[in-house]
Amino acid sequence: MDEGEDQILADELAALGALSGGSGRLTGFVAKLMKKNVHEIDLVVPLPFDEAVKHVGRVLGGAGPTVGAMRAGDAGDQEMIRVVTGGGAGGLNPVVVTVLVTKAAEDSSAVKLRAAAKEGLVKQRAGEKTATHLAALLGGRST
């Protein structure tokens, strides 16, 4: 699920660097070398698949702009949604959140939530904190 994550984070940090008067290209290059703080949470939500996808879309839509959505699986029984939101001090650290919703049963769906952010010298654990916060908003139970 982390394909493209590093590039999205590097691009977001480069844009932030350029806005603050720095070199966006240099910031983007350095961002690719930084370690990531990644946290994954598995949930089961008590909603049928289509309703679960809509619910996840609403929650993630409130967190930030969508950068990718795709129906997957052999029978269309999976949907991936990806957004970029802000985390860390002042919400200035970009966090890529990827959620994979999978049909589990007629009345429930499995949700795999992954949040990733780049870490600098000051460890903010933005990926972990964002994943925990969004999992609470999604509801359901941990697996």
PDB file of C-alpha atoms in Angstrom:
ATOM      1  CA  MET A   1       0.000   0.000   0.000  1.00  0.00           C
ATOM      2  CA  ASP A   2       2.988   2.361   0.201  1.00  0.00           C
ATOM      3  CA  GLU A   3       3.579   2.672  -3.549  1.00  0.00           C
ATOM      4  CA  GLY A   4       4.004   6.327  -4.419  1.00  0.00           C
ATOM      5  CA  GLU A   5       3.874   7.386  -0.769  1.00  0.00           C
ATOM      6  CA  ASP A   6       7.473   8.615  -0.701  1.00  0.00           C
ATOM      7  CA  GLN A   7       6.990  10.654  -3.860  1.00  0.00           C
ATOM      8  CA  ILE A   8       3.780  12.263  -2.595  1.00  0.00           C
ATOM      9  CA  LEU A   9       5.459  13.181   0.705  1.00  0.00           C
ATOM     10  CA  ALA A  10       8.538  14.560  -1.079  1.00  0.00           C
ATOM     11  CA  ASP A  11       6.348  16.652  -3.415  1.00  0.00           C
ATOM     12  CA  GLU A  12       4.277  18.002  -0.512  1.00  0.00           C
ATOM     13  CA  LEU A  13       7.385  18.924   1.483  1.00  0.00           C
ATOM     14  CA  ALA A  14       8.965  20.532  -1.605  1.00  0.00           C
ATOM     15  CA  ALA A  15       5.852  22.667  -2.098  1.00  0.00           C
ATOM     16  CA  LEU A  16       5.934  23.666   1.561  1.00  0.00           C
ATOM     17  CA  GLY A  17       9.638  24.560   1.259  1.00  0.00           C
ATOM     18  CA  ALA A  18       8.994  26.679  -1.826  1.00  0.00           C
ATOM     19  CA  LEU A  19       6.127  28.511  -0.079  1.00  0.00           C
ATOM     20  CA  SER A  20       8.405  29.446   2.802  1.00  0.00           C
ATOM     21  CA  GLY A  21      10.964  30.963   0.425  1.00  0.00           C
ATOM     22  CA  GLY A  22      13.333  27.993   0.312  1.00  0.00           C
ATOM     23  CA  SER A  23      14.390  25.784  -2.524  1.00  0.00           C
ATOM     24  CA  GLY A  24      11.546  23.399  -3.276  1.00  0.00           C
ATOM     25  CA  ARG A  25      13.811  21.110  -5.327  1.00  0.00           C
ATOM     26  CA  LEU A  26      16.377  20.793  -2.527  1.00  0.00           C
ATOM     27  CA  THR A  27      13.658  20.201   0.052  1.00  0.00           C
ATOM     28  CA  GLY A  28      12.110  17.499  -2.143  1.00  0.00           C
ATOM     29  CA  PHE A  29      15.484  15.803  -2.584  1.00  0.00           C
ATOM     30  CA  VAL A  30      16.229  15.826   1.143  1.00  0.00           C
ATOM     31  CA  ALA A  31      12.710  14.585   1.907  1.00  0.00           C
ATOM     32  CA  LYS A  32      13.383  11.424  -0.095  1.00  0.00           C
ATOM     33  CA  LEU A  33      16.305  10.661   2.239  1.00  0.00           C
ATOM     34  CA  MET A  34      14.351  11.160   5.470  1.00  0.00           C
ATOM     35  CA  LYS A  35      12.930   8.262   7.462  1.00  0.00           C
ATOM     36  CA  LYS A  36       9.193   7.679   7.546  1.00  0.00           C
ATOM     37  CA  ASN A  37       6.975   7.293  10.568  1.00  0.00           C
ATOM     38  CA  VAL A  38       4.378   4.719   9.490  1.00  0.00           C
ATOM     39  CA  HIS A  39       1.506   3.311  11.490  1.00  0.00           C
ATOM     40  CA  GLU A  40      -1.087   0.771  10.347  1.00  0.00           C
ATOM     41  CA  ILE A  41      -4.359  -0.103  12.033  1.00  0.00           C
ATOM     42  CA  ASP A  42      -6.753  -2.899  11.041  1.00  0.00           C
ATOM     43  CA  LEU A  43     -10.435  -2.379  11.829  1.00  0.00           C
ATOM     44  CA  VAL A  44     -13.747  -4.072  11.189  1.00  0.00           C
ATOM     45  CA  VAL A  45     -16.613  -1.624  10.687  1.00  0.00           C
ATOM     46  CA  PRO A  46     -20.210  -2.830  11.067  1.00  0.00           C
ATOM     47  CA  LEU A  47     -21.313  -1.577   7.644  1.00  0.00           C
ATOM     48  CA  PRO A  48     -21.904  -3.309   4.305  1.00  0.00           C
ATOM     49  CA  PHE A  49     -19.106  -2.706   1.780  1.00  0.00           C
ATOM     50  CA  ASP A  50     -20.661   0.165  -0.224  1.00  0.00           C
ATOM     51  CA  GLU A  51     -21.743   2.025   2.928  1.00  0.00           C
ATOM     52  CA  ALA A  52     -18.314   1.470   4.489  1.00  0.00           C
ATOM     53  CA  VAL A  53     -16.628   2.967   1.404  1.00  0.00           C
ATOM     54  CA  LYS A  54     -18.888   6.044   1.623  1.00  0.00           C
ATOM     55  CA  HIS A  55     -18.231   6.376   5.374  1.00  0.00           C
ATOM     56  CA  VAL A  56     -14.460   6.122   4.920  1.00  0.00           C
ATOM     57  CA  GLY A  57     -14.647   8.636   2.058  1.00  0.00           C
ATOM     58  CA  ARG A  58     -16.516  11.137   4.254  1.00  0.00           C
ATOM     59  CA  VAL A  59     -14.085  10.777   7.158  1.00  0.00           C
ATOM     60  CA  LEU A  60     -10.989  11.023   4.951  1.00  0.00           C
ATOM     61  CA  GLY A  61     -12.540  13.848   2.924  1.00  0.00           C
ATOM     62  CA  GLY A  62     -12.737  15.864   6.124  1.00  0.00           C
ATOM     63  CA  ALA A  63      -9.048  15.242   6.760  1.00  0.00           C
ATOM     64  CA  GLY A  64      -7.655  16.445   3.444  1.00  0.00           C
ATOM     65  CA  PRO A  65      -7.747  16.322  -0.347  1.00  0.00           C
ATOM     66  CA  THR A  66      -7.986  12.956  -2.093  1.00  0.00           C
ATOM     67  CA  VAL A  67      -4.906  12.015  -4.110  1.00  0.00           C
ATOM     68  CA  GLY A  68      -6.130   8.615  -5.244  1.00  0.00           C
ATOM     69  CA  ALA A  69      -9.112   6.280  -5.176  1.00  0.00           C
ATOM     70  CA  MET A  70      -9.473   2.953  -6.911  1.00  0.00           C
ATOM     71  CA  ARG A  71     -11.784  -0.052  -6.878  1.00  0.00           C
ATOM     72  CA  ALA A  72      -9.745  -3.256  -6.784  1.00  0.00           C
ATOM     73  CA  GLY A  73     -10.012  -6.972  -6.197  1.00  0.00           C
ATOM     74  CA  ASP A  74     -11.229  -9.641  -8.589  1.00  0.00           C
ATOM     75  CA  ALA A  75     -14.889  -9.016  -7.834  1.00  0.00           C
ATOM     76  CA  GLY A  76     -14.619  -5.310  -7.052  1.00  0.00           C
ATOM     77  CA  ASP A  77     -14.671  -6.171  -3.365  1.00  0.00           C
ATOM     78  CA  GLN A  78     -11.884  -3.756  -2.383  1.00  0.00           C
ATOM     79  CA  GLU A  79     -11.533   0.004  -2.602  1.00  0.00           C
ATOM     80  CA  MET A  80      -8.444   2.070  -1.878  1.00  0.00           C
ATOM     81  CA  ILE A  81      -8.712   5.736  -0.897  1.00  0.00           C
ATOM     82  CA  ARG A  82      -5.677   7.990  -0.354  1.00  0.00           C
ATOM     83  CA  VAL A  83      -5.564  11.533   1.036  1.00  0.00           C
ATOM     84  CA  VAL A  84      -2.919  13.996   2.184  1.00  0.00           C
ATOM     85  CA  THR A  85      -3.513  15.733   5.496  1.00  0.00           C
ATOM     86  CA  GLY A  86      -1.430  17.777   7.902  1.00  0.00           C
ATOM     87  CA  GLY A  87       0.090  16.409  11.090  1.00  0.00           C
ATOM     88  CA  GLY A  88       2.698  17.334  13.648  1.00  0.00           C
ATOM     89  CA  ALA A  89       3.233  20.815  15.065  1.00  0.00           C
ATOM     90  CA  GLY A  90       0.728  23.206  13.515  1.00  0.00           C
ATOM     91  CA  GLY A  91      -0.385  20.588  10.992  1.00  0.00           C
ATOM     92  CA  LEU A  92       2.584  21.498   8.782  1.00  0.00           C
ATOM     93  CA  ASN A  93       3.976  17.984   8.326  1.00  0.00           C
ATOM     94  CA  PRO A  94       2.261  16.285   5.364  1.00  0.00           C
ATOM     95  CA  VAL A  95       0.815  12.858   6.143  1.00  0.00           C
ATOM     96  CA  VAL A  96      -0.271  10.410   3.426  1.00  0.00           C
ATOM     97  CA  VAL A  97      -3.214   8.332   4.609  1.00  0.00           C
ATOM     98  CA  THR A  98      -4.138   5.225   2.635  1.00  0.00           C
ATOM     99  CA  VAL A  99      -7.206   3.164   3.468  1.00  0.00           C
ATOM    100  CA  LEU A 100      -8.101  -0.172   1.923  1.00  0.00           C
ATOM    101  CA  VAL A 101     -11.735  -1.202   2.460  1.00  0.00           C
ATOM    102  CA  THR A 102     -12.476  -4.891   1.861  1.00  0.00           C
ATOM    103  CA  LYS A 103     -15.818  -6.663   1.879  1.00  0.00           C
ATOM    104  CA  ALA A 104     -15.722  -9.016   4.882  1.00  0.00           C
ATOM    105  CA  ALA A 105     -19.353 -10.141   5.235  1.00  0.00           C
ATOM    106  CA  GLU A 106     -22.787  -8.890   4.209  1.00  0.00           C
ATOM    107  CA  ASP A 107     -22.983  -6.549   7.204  1.00  0.00           C
ATOM    108  CA  SER A 108     -19.324  -5.710   7.887  1.00  0.00           C
ATOM    109  CA  SER A 109     -16.189  -4.537   6.126  1.00  0.00           C
ATOM    110  CA  ALA A 110     -12.484  -4.765   6.909  1.00  0.00           C
ATOM    111  CA  VAL A 111     -10.577  -1.486   6.910  1.00  0.00           C
ATOM    112  CA  LYS A 112      -6.784  -1.282   6.755  1.00  0.00           C
ATOM    113  CA  LEU A 113      -5.627   2.237   7.568  1.00  0.00           C
ATOM    114  CA  ARG A 114      -2.026   3.333   6.954  1.00  0.00           C
ATOM    115  CA  ALA A 115      -0.620   6.783   7.709  1.00  0.00           C
ATOM    116  CA  ALA A 116       2.923   7.812   6.783  1.00  0.00           C
ATOM    117  CA  ALA A 117       4.874  11.017   7.380  1.00  0.00           C
ATOM    118  CA  LYS A 118       8.508  11.998   7.068  1.00  0.00           C
ATOM    119  CA  GLU A 119      10.442  12.473  10.315  1.00  0.00           C
ATOM    120  CA  GLY A 120      13.102  15.147  10.779  1.00  0.00           C
ATOM    121  CA  LEU A 121      15.373  15.728  13.744  1.00  0.00           C
ATOM    122  CA  VAL A 122      12.406  16.321  16.042  1.00  0.00           C
ATOM    123  CA  LYS A 123      10.347  13.135  16.161  1.00  0.00           C
ATOM    124  CA  GLN A 124       6.671  14.124  15.982  1.00  0.00           C
ATOM    125  CA  ARG A 125       5.222  10.679  15.191  1.00  0.00           C
ATOM    126  CA  ALA A 126       2.765  12.374  12.820  1.00  0.00           C
ATOM    127  CA  GLY A 127       1.970   9.119  10.998  1.00  0.00           C
ATOM    128  CA  GLU A 128       1.146   7.276  14.204  1.00  0.00           C
ATOM    129  CA  LYS A 129      -0.916  10.112  15.691  1.00  0.00           C
ATOM    130  CA  THR A 130      -2.858  10.667  12.467  1.00  0.00           C
ATOM    131  CA  ALA A 131      -3.640   6.956  12.078  1.00  0.00           C
ATOM    132  CA  THR A 132      -4.882   6.725  15.663  1.00  0.00           C
ATOM    133  CA  HIS A 133      -7.036   9.839  15.293  1.00  0.00           C
ATOM    134  CA  LEU A 134      -8.629   8.742  12.003  1.00  0.00           C
ATOM    135  CA  ALA A 135      -9.226   5.193  13.278  1.00  0.00           C
ATOM    136  CA  ALA A 136     -11.179   6.665  16.189  1.00  0.00           C
ATOM    137  CA  LEU A 137     -13.282   8.721  13.745  1.00  0.00           C
ATOM    138  CA  LEU A 138     -13.948   5.656  11.580  1.00  0.00           C
ATOM    139  CA  GLY A 139     -15.215   3.626  14.536  1.00  0.00           C
ATOM    140  CA  GLY A 140     -15.351  -0.117  14.366  1.00  0.00           C
ATOM    141  CA  ARG A 141     -13.241  -2.531  16.356  1.00  0.00           C
ATOM    142  CA  SER A 142      -9.564  -3.375  16.070  1.00  0.00           C
ATOM    143  CA  THR A 143      -8.580  -6.776  14.774  1.00  0.00           C
TER     144      THR A 143
END
